[in-house]
Short mmCIF file of C-alpha atoms and ligand atoms in Angstrom, two decimals:
data_model
loop_
_atom_site.label_atom_id
_atom_site.label_comp_id
_atom_site.label_asym_id
_atom_site.label_seq_id
_atom_site.Cartn_x
_atom_site.Cartn_y
_atom_site.Cartn_z
CA MET A 1 0.23 0.14 0.26
CA ILE A 2 1.16 3.76 -0.35
CA ILE A 3 -0.33 6.77 1.27
CA VAL A 4 -0.06 10.00 -0.88
CA MET A 5 -0.11 13.16 1.46
CA ARG A 6 -1.79 16.06 0.65
CA SER A 7 0.61 18.37 -1.25
CA ASP A 8 -0.18 20.83 2.13
CA ALA A 9 0.82 18.30 4.56
CA THR A 10 3.29 19.78 7.09
CA ARG A 11 6.15 17.68 8.29
CA GLU A 12 4.46 17.27 11.46
CA ASP A 13 1.99 15.30 9.22
CA VAL A 14 4.22 12.94 7.60
CA ASP A 15 6.15 12.07 10.96
CA HIS A 16 2.47 11.43 12.72
CA VAL A 17 1.64 8.90 9.78
CA LEU A 18 4.92 6.98 10.25
CA GLU A 19 5.19 6.87 13.65
CA ARG A 20 1.75 5.02 13.64
CA LEU A 21 3.10 2.64 10.73
CA SER A 22 6.18 1.52 13.10
CA GLU A 23 3.28 1.49 15.93
CA VAL A 24 2.01 -1.66 13.55
CA GLY A 25 5.20 -2.85 12.93
CA ALA A 26 5.24 -1.74 9.31
CA GLU A 27 8.31 -0.37 7.28
CA ALA A 28 8.05 2.81 5.63
CA HIS A 29 9.48 4.41 2.67
CA VAL A 30 9.10 7.97 1.85
CA SER A 31 9.83 9.44 -1.60
CA GLU A 32 9.42 13.51 -1.34
CA GLY A 33 8.70 14.71 -4.74
CA SER A 34 8.32 18.02 -6.13
CA ARG A 35 4.34 17.94 -5.46
CA ARG A 36 3.85 15.77 -3.10
CA THR A 37 5.13 13.13 -0.46
CA VAL A 38 4.72 9.26 -0.80
CA ILE A 39 5.02 6.74 1.79
CA GLY A 40 5.33 3.28 0.71
CA ILE A 41 4.39 0.47 2.89
CA VAL A 42 5.96 -2.74 3.75
CA GLY A 43 4.63 -4.88 6.27
CA ASP A 44 1.63 -6.59 7.41
CA ARG A 45 -1.14 -5.68 5.12
CA THR A 46 -3.99 -6.04 7.40
CA ARG A 47 -2.91 -4.22 10.10
CA VAL A 48 -1.52 -1.37 7.97
CA GLN A 49 -5.37 -1.43 6.15
CA GLN A 50 -6.99 -1.40 9.33
CA LEU A 51 -6.23 2.38 10.33
CA PRO A 52 -8.29 5.21 8.93
CA TRP A 53 -5.75 7.01 6.58
CA GLU A 54 -7.96 9.36 5.03
CA ALA A 55 -8.84 10.85 8.44
CA PHE A 56 -5.35 11.27 9.12
CA SER A 57 -4.25 15.04 9.13
CA GLY A 58 -2.20 15.60 5.42
CA VAL A 59 -3.14 12.69 3.95
CA GLU A 60 -4.94 12.71 0.43
CA ARG A 61 -5.59 8.92 0.21
CA ALA A 62 -4.31 5.71 0.93
CA VAL A 63 -3.77 3.48 -2.47
CA PRO A 64 -3.56 -0.52 -2.35
CA VAL A 65 -0.41 -1.43 -4.66
CA LEU A 66 -1.65 -3.69 -7.12
CA LYS A 67 1.54 -4.34 -8.94
CA PRO A 68 4.10 -6.85 -7.31
CA PHE A 69 6.62 -3.95 -7.29
CA LYS A 70 6.20 -0.69 -5.21
CA PHE A 71 8.74 1.34 -4.70
CA VAL A 72 9.80 1.50 -8.30
CA SER A 73 6.81 2.23 -9.66
CA ARG A 74 5.14 5.55 -11.01
CA ASP A 75 2.17 5.06 -8.35
CA PHE A 76 4.92 5.78 -5.47
CA GLN A 77 7.03 8.52 -7.50
CA SER A 78 5.33 10.32 -10.20
CA ASP A 79 8.72 12.23 -10.67
CA ASP A 80 11.48 10.76 -13.21
CA SER A 81 14.18 9.91 -10.72
CA ILE A 82 17.81 11.37 -11.65
CA VAL A 83 20.92 8.89 -11.02
CA GLU A 84 24.24 10.14 -10.39
CA VAL A 85 27.30 8.51 -11.25
CA GLY A 86 30.37 10.80 -10.56
CA PRO A 87 30.08 14.02 -12.44
CA ALA A 88 27.30 12.21 -14.87
CA LYS A 89 23.46 12.25 -14.30
CA ILE A 90 20.76 9.88 -16.17
CA GLY A 91 17.40 10.42 -16.03
CA GLY A 92 14.92 13.11 -15.36
CA GLY A 93 16.25 14.83 -18.56
CA TYR A 94 19.46 14.03 -18.67
CA PHE A 95 21.05 11.40 -21.13
CA ALA A 96 23.90 9.29 -20.74
CA ALA A 97 26.00 8.16 -23.69
CA ILE A 98 28.17 5.37 -21.84
CA ALA A 99 31.09 3.52 -24.31
CA GLY A 100 34.00 1.69 -24.28
CA PRO A 101 35.44 -2.20 -24.85
CA CYS A 102 33.20 -4.94 -23.86
CA ALA A 103 36.29 -6.16 -21.71
CA VAL A 104 39.05 -4.70 -20.47
CA GLU A 105 41.91 -6.54 -22.19
CA SER A 106 45.25 -4.27 -21.60
CA ARG A 107 46.04 -0.40 -20.41
CA ASP A 108 46.84 0.04 -24.07
CA GLN A 109 43.98 -0.80 -25.33
CA LEU A 110 41.53 0.52 -22.68
CA PHE A 111 43.49 3.91 -22.39
CA ALA A 112 43.05 4.43 -26.20
CA ALA A 113 39.43 3.04 -26.52
CA ALA A 114 39.01 5.51 -23.05
CA GLU A 115 40.69 8.59 -24.88
CA ALA A 116 38.46 8.27 -27.89
CA VAL A 117 35.44 8.10 -26.27
CA LYS A 118 35.84 10.91 -24.10
CA ASN A 119 36.73 13.13 -26.80
CA ALA A 120 34.06 11.89 -28.87
CA GLY A 121 31.56 13.21 -25.41
CA ALA A 122 30.74 9.94 -23.84
CA THR A 123 29.84 10.70 -20.33
CA ILE A 124 30.83 7.37 -18.56
CA LEU A 125 32.94 4.51 -19.60
CA ARG A 126 32.29 0.81 -20.18
CA GLY A 127 34.63 -2.35 -19.94
CA ASP A 128 34.66 -5.46 -18.01
CA ALA A 129 36.98 -6.95 -15.70
CA PHE A 130 34.68 -10.40 -14.85
CA LYS A 131 32.84 -11.67 -18.20
CA PRO A 132 29.92 -13.86 -18.15
CA ARG A 133 31.16 -16.45 -21.15
CA THR A 134 29.12 -19.17 -22.24
CA SER A 135 32.25 -21.30 -22.71
CA PRO A 136 34.38 -21.63 -20.06
CA TYR A 137 37.49 -21.88 -21.55
CA ALA A 138 36.74 -18.47 -23.23
CA PHE A 139 38.34 -15.26 -21.86
CA GLN A 140 36.84 -14.54 -18.36
CA GLY A 141 38.32 -11.26 -17.72
CA LEU A 142 41.23 -9.45 -15.91
CA GLY A 143 39.25 -9.80 -12.28
CA GLU A 144 40.80 -7.03 -9.81
CA ALA A 145 43.93 -6.07 -12.71
CA GLY A 146 41.02 -5.18 -14.77
CA LEU A 147 39.03 -2.85 -12.23
CA ILE A 148 42.80 -1.16 -11.16
CA LEU A 149 43.32 -0.27 -15.22
CA LEU A 150 39.80 1.23 -15.18
CA ALA A 151 39.99 3.11 -11.85
CA GLU A 152 43.36 4.43 -13.71
CA ALA A 153 41.76 5.53 -16.90
CA ARG A 154 38.90 7.39 -14.63
CA GLU A 155 41.72 9.37 -13.30
CA GLU A 156 43.26 10.24 -16.73
CA PHE A 157 40.63 10.77 -18.68
CA GLY A 158 37.79 11.87 -15.80
CA LEU A 159 35.36 9.62 -16.63
CA PRO A 160 33.34 7.95 -14.13
CA PHE A 161 33.15 3.84 -15.20
CA VAL A 162 30.38 1.13 -15.26
CA VAL A 163 31.59 -2.59 -14.78
CA GLU A 164 29.61 -5.89 -14.22
CA VAL A 165 29.94 -7.99 -11.23
CA LEU A 166 28.62 -11.48 -11.45
CA ASP A 167 29.38 -12.76 -7.83
CA PRO A 168 27.86 -11.77 -4.58
CA ARG A 169 31.11 -12.64 -3.31
CA ASP A 170 33.14 -9.93 -5.55
CA VAL A 171 30.23 -6.91 -4.52
CA ASP A 172 32.61 -5.19 -1.92
CA LEU A 173 35.37 -5.56 -3.64
CA VAL A 174 33.74 -4.32 -7.18
CA SER A 175 31.82 -1.39 -5.28
CA SER A 176 35.40 0.31 -3.89
CA TYR A 177 36.49 0.80 -7.41
CA ALA A 178 33.09 1.55 -9.45
CA ASP A 179 31.40 4.31 -9.94
CA LEU A 180 28.24 2.35 -11.36
CA ILE A 181 27.62 -1.41 -11.13
CA ARG A 182 26.09 -3.42 -13.82
CA VAL A 183 24.05 -6.79 -13.49
CA GLY A 184 24.26 -8.22 -16.96
CA THR A 185 21.04 -10.32 -18.33
CA ARG A 186 22.10 -13.77 -17.11
CA ASN A 187 22.36 -12.45 -13.77
CA MET A 188 18.69 -10.46 -13.60
CA ALA A 189 17.33 -13.09 -11.71
CA ASN A 190 20.12 -13.57 -9.11
CA PHE A 191 17.92 -12.37 -6.26
CA SER A 192 20.73 -12.90 -3.63
CA LEU A 193 23.29 -10.73 -5.95
CA LEU A 194 20.46 -8.09 -6.10
CA SER A 195 19.82 -7.97 -2.53
CA GLU A 196 23.55 -7.40 -2.12
CA LEU A 197 24.02 -4.79 -4.44
CA GLY A 198 21.10 -2.86 -2.50
CA ARG A 199 23.26 -2.62 0.31
CA GLN A 200 26.11 -1.16 -0.97
CA PRO A 201 26.97 2.77 -1.75
CA ARG A 202 27.00 2.55 -5.72
CA PRO A 203 24.04 2.98 -8.26
CA VAL A 204 23.47 -0.37 -10.11
CA MET A 205 22.70 -0.57 -13.61
CA LEU A 206 20.21 -3.23 -14.14
CA LYS A 207 20.33 -5.06 -17.56
CA ARG A 208 17.08 -6.69 -18.77
CA GLY A 209 17.45 -10.94 -18.42
CA PHE A 210 17.12 -12.19 -22.16
CA THR A 211 13.53 -14.07 -21.21
CA ALA A 212 12.50 -11.80 -18.50
CA THR A 213 8.99 -9.72 -19.10
CA VAL A 214 9.29 -6.27 -18.12
CA GLU A 215 7.23 -6.90 -15.22
CA GLU A 216 9.90 -9.61 -13.44
CA TRP A 217 12.69 -6.82 -14.83
CA LEU A 218 10.86 -4.40 -12.83
CA ASN A 219 10.72 -6.90 -9.68
CA ALA A 220 14.59 -7.47 -10.26
CA ALA A 221 14.92 -3.77 -9.53
CA GLU A 222 12.41 -3.74 -6.74
CA TYR A 223 14.87 -6.35 -4.92
CA VAL A 224 17.77 -3.73 -4.92
CA TYR A 225 15.75 -1.01 -4.30
CA LYS A 226 14.04 -2.73 -1.42
CA GLU A 227 17.01 -2.67 0.54
CA GLY A 228 17.47 1.24 0.60
CA ASN A 229 19.56 1.84 -2.72
CA GLN A 230 17.34 4.03 -4.48
CA ASP A 231 19.95 4.52 -7.62
CA VAL A 232 18.92 2.14 -10.09
CA VAL A 233 19.13 2.29 -14.06
CA LEU A 234 17.59 -0.81 -16.53
CA CYS A 235 19.27 -1.47 -19.21
CA GLU A 236 16.92 -2.79 -22.19
CA ARG A 237 19.68 -5.03 -24.18
CA GLY A 238 17.38 -7.46 -25.79
CA ILE A 239 15.67 -10.28 -25.83
CA ARG A 240 15.31 -14.13 -27.17
CA THR A 241 12.78 -14.46 -30.21
CA PHE A 242 12.65 -16.75 -32.93
CA GLU A 243 14.33 -14.02 -35.23
CA THR A 244 18.05 -15.37 -35.74
CA SER A 245 19.16 -12.19 -37.84
CA THR A 246 20.44 -10.21 -34.84
CA ARG A 247 21.87 -11.67 -31.69
CA ASN A 248 18.78 -10.91 -29.66
CA THR A 249 15.73 -8.30 -30.45
CA LEU A 250 15.70 -5.30 -29.09
CA ASP A 251 12.67 -4.63 -27.45
CA ILE A 252 12.05 -0.36 -28.28
CA SER A 253 8.68 -0.85 -26.97
CA ALA A 254 10.12 -1.54 -23.60
CA VAL A 255 11.26 1.96 -23.19
CA PRO A 256 8.19 4.10 -23.15
CA ILE A 257 6.49 0.72 -21.27
CA VAL A 258 8.69 1.16 -18.47
CA LYS A 259 8.45 5.05 -18.59
CA GLY A 260 4.80 4.56 -18.08
CA LEU A 261 5.44 2.22 -15.45
CA SER A 262 8.65 2.95 -13.03
CA HIS A 263 10.22 6.60 -12.33
CA LEU A 264 13.76 4.63 -13.21
CA PRO A 265 15.91 5.49 -15.85
CA ILE A 266 16.35 3.58 -18.88
CA ILE A 267 18.89 3.50 -21.35
CA VAL A 268 19.35 0.88 -24.49
CA ASP A 269 22.19 -1.12 -25.27
CA PRO A 270 22.16 -1.84 -28.88
CA SER A 271 25.47 -3.93 -29.32
CA HIS A 272 24.45 -6.66 -27.10
CA SER A 273 21.29 -6.71 -28.84
CA GLY A 274 22.15 -6.26 -32.73
CA GLY A 275 25.28 -8.38 -31.76
CA ARG A 276 26.01 -6.60 -34.97
CA ARG A 277 28.26 -3.15 -35.67
CA GLN A 278 25.92 -2.10 -38.72
CA LEU A 279 23.00 -2.04 -36.18
CA VAL A 280 24.90 -0.11 -33.62
CA ALA A 281 24.13 3.26 -35.33
CA PRO A 282 20.36 2.93 -36.29
CA LEU A 283 19.41 0.94 -32.86
CA THR A 284 20.64 3.73 -31.26
CA ARG A 285 18.98 6.35 -33.00
CA VAL A 286 15.95 4.68 -32.52
CA ALA A 287 16.83 4.54 -28.50
CA VAL A 288 17.02 8.19 -28.40
CA ALA A 289 13.83 8.79 -30.28
CA ALA A 290 11.85 6.34 -27.99
CA GLY A 291 12.73 8.60 -25.27
CA ALA A 292 15.37 6.61 -23.50
CA ASP A 293 17.84 8.52 -21.11
CA GLY A 294 20.78 7.02 -22.46
CA PHE A 295 22.81 4.37 -24.59
CA MET A 296 25.81 1.87 -24.03
CA VAL A 297 27.90 0.85 -26.55
CA ASP A 298 30.70 -1.26 -27.27
CA VAL A 299 34.00 0.60 -28.57
CA HIS A 300 37.31 -0.89 -29.27
CA PRO A 301 40.34 0.52 -31.15
CA SER A 302 40.84 -2.77 -32.94
CA PRO A 303 37.71 -4.48 -33.04
CA GLU A 304 39.45 -7.84 -34.97
CA THR A 305 41.85 -8.58 -32.02
CA ALA A 306 38.99 -8.25 -29.33
CA LEU A 307 39.01 -10.89 -27.23
CA VAL A 308 35.11 -10.50 -26.64
CA ASP A 309 32.38 -9.29 -28.98
CA GLY A 310 34.74 -8.01 -31.82
CA PRO A 311 31.84 -8.06 -34.72
CA GLN A 312 29.47 -5.75 -32.74
CA ALA A 313 32.20 -2.99 -31.19
CA ILE A 314 32.09 0.07 -33.28
CA LEU A 315 35.68 1.88 -34.05
CA PRO A 316 36.62 5.45 -32.29
CA GLY A 317 35.72 7.35 -35.62
CA GLU A 318 31.75 5.85 -35.83
CA PHE A 319 31.22 6.33 -32.39
CA ALA A 320 32.14 10.28 -32.77
CA ASP A 321 30.14 10.08 -35.94
CA LEU A 322 27.34 8.27 -33.66
CA MET A 323 27.67 11.06 -31.11
CA ASP A 324 26.93 13.75 -33.38
CA GLU A 325 23.83 11.91 -34.96
CA VAL A 326 22.80 11.52 -30.97
CA ARG A 327 23.64 15.10 -29.99
CA ALA A 328 21.23 16.34 -32.77
CA LEU A 329 18.28 13.69 -32.01
CA ALA A 330 18.69 14.58 -28.34
CA ALA A 331 18.28 18.02 -28.69
CA ALA A 332 15.20 17.42 -30.90
CA MET A 333 13.84 15.05 -27.93
CA HIS A 334 14.77 17.95 -25.09
CA VAL A 335 17.34 16.06 -23.35
CA GLN A 336 20.80 16.89 -22.47
CA VAL A 337 23.78 14.95 -23.70
C1 LIG B 401 28.10 -6.94 -21.66
O1 LIG B 401 27.33 -5.61 -21.76
O2 LIG B 401 29.08 -6.68 -21.68
C2 LIG B 401 27.36 -7.93 -21.34
C3 LIG B 401 27.68 -9.03 -21.09
O3 LIG B 401 25.85 -7.39 -21.60
P1 LIG B 401 24.72 -8.69 -21.38
O4 LIG B 401 24.69 -8.84 -20.20
O5 LIG B 401 23.67 -7.86 -21.70
O6 LIG B 401 25.01 -9.67 -22.39
MN1 LIG B 402 30.03 -7.94 -24.47
#
């Protein structure tokens, strides 16, 4: 259930509601929007519903939330969330351009990519140190050595970075380096990992599971949010369908659908959805036009030698051209890159 306060409710009115909730053993999460305060409640539904909330001073209405997710829903917070990643912002009119290699392979490779994407206007660097590979014999990432290189690149080029975490046991390690921690498609329903990420201080990017519905995805985001971490960014990266001409089918409808259901920012990954270099630019344009809050692309200084995902990586020059298009489209969409 959520309690929507009137726009003229006072601090005392809100505190009084919170006191009554704590008396009935319910957990309350307060969202202070620009227009009104909303209180989300987790706890014994019958005890909470028994109280005559509409008779409380400052309460406009008490609304049962029928959706299984609560705090990430628009009912709980009508304003768009803005997530801060170092100096970059995502959501609520701020657009993120995230780019870099799929995996950190070496200092030279990472620095060449970081310099190029920074010069072209990227706001966040990507590059993974732990890779989820289909084959256990494929390159698995450099581990902590990769995180150290990413931190050095941040210093050198002034770009915050996003990196994937695979294992709940690595959350503290990754959190001590990263500006934004990513959950990949294969781990979207790893609920213990999600809860762990909800209890650490870094913002989280949650990719959509390749077989997940939008509702399952928002429930996964709720796992993070519920633990106290409100800085969650969603990333549509394509879903598995019968179509074989792309690696995954980019579900562009998910962008406006999520925007209607949730206040969280949503970005698009055209690289892992299309799976081919030629598709990156058209899918990025579509993402901006659909109202996404950003995009994330694989950029590699020499895709033919890439240890991971070379066929979908674009070259630095192609990224610079893409950024020109993105800036033009973003202006038309009234968002700030
Ligand atoms: C990635 O972004 O490098 C990645 C592994 O993506 P996904 O989890 O979407 O496959
Ligand atoms: Mn990849």
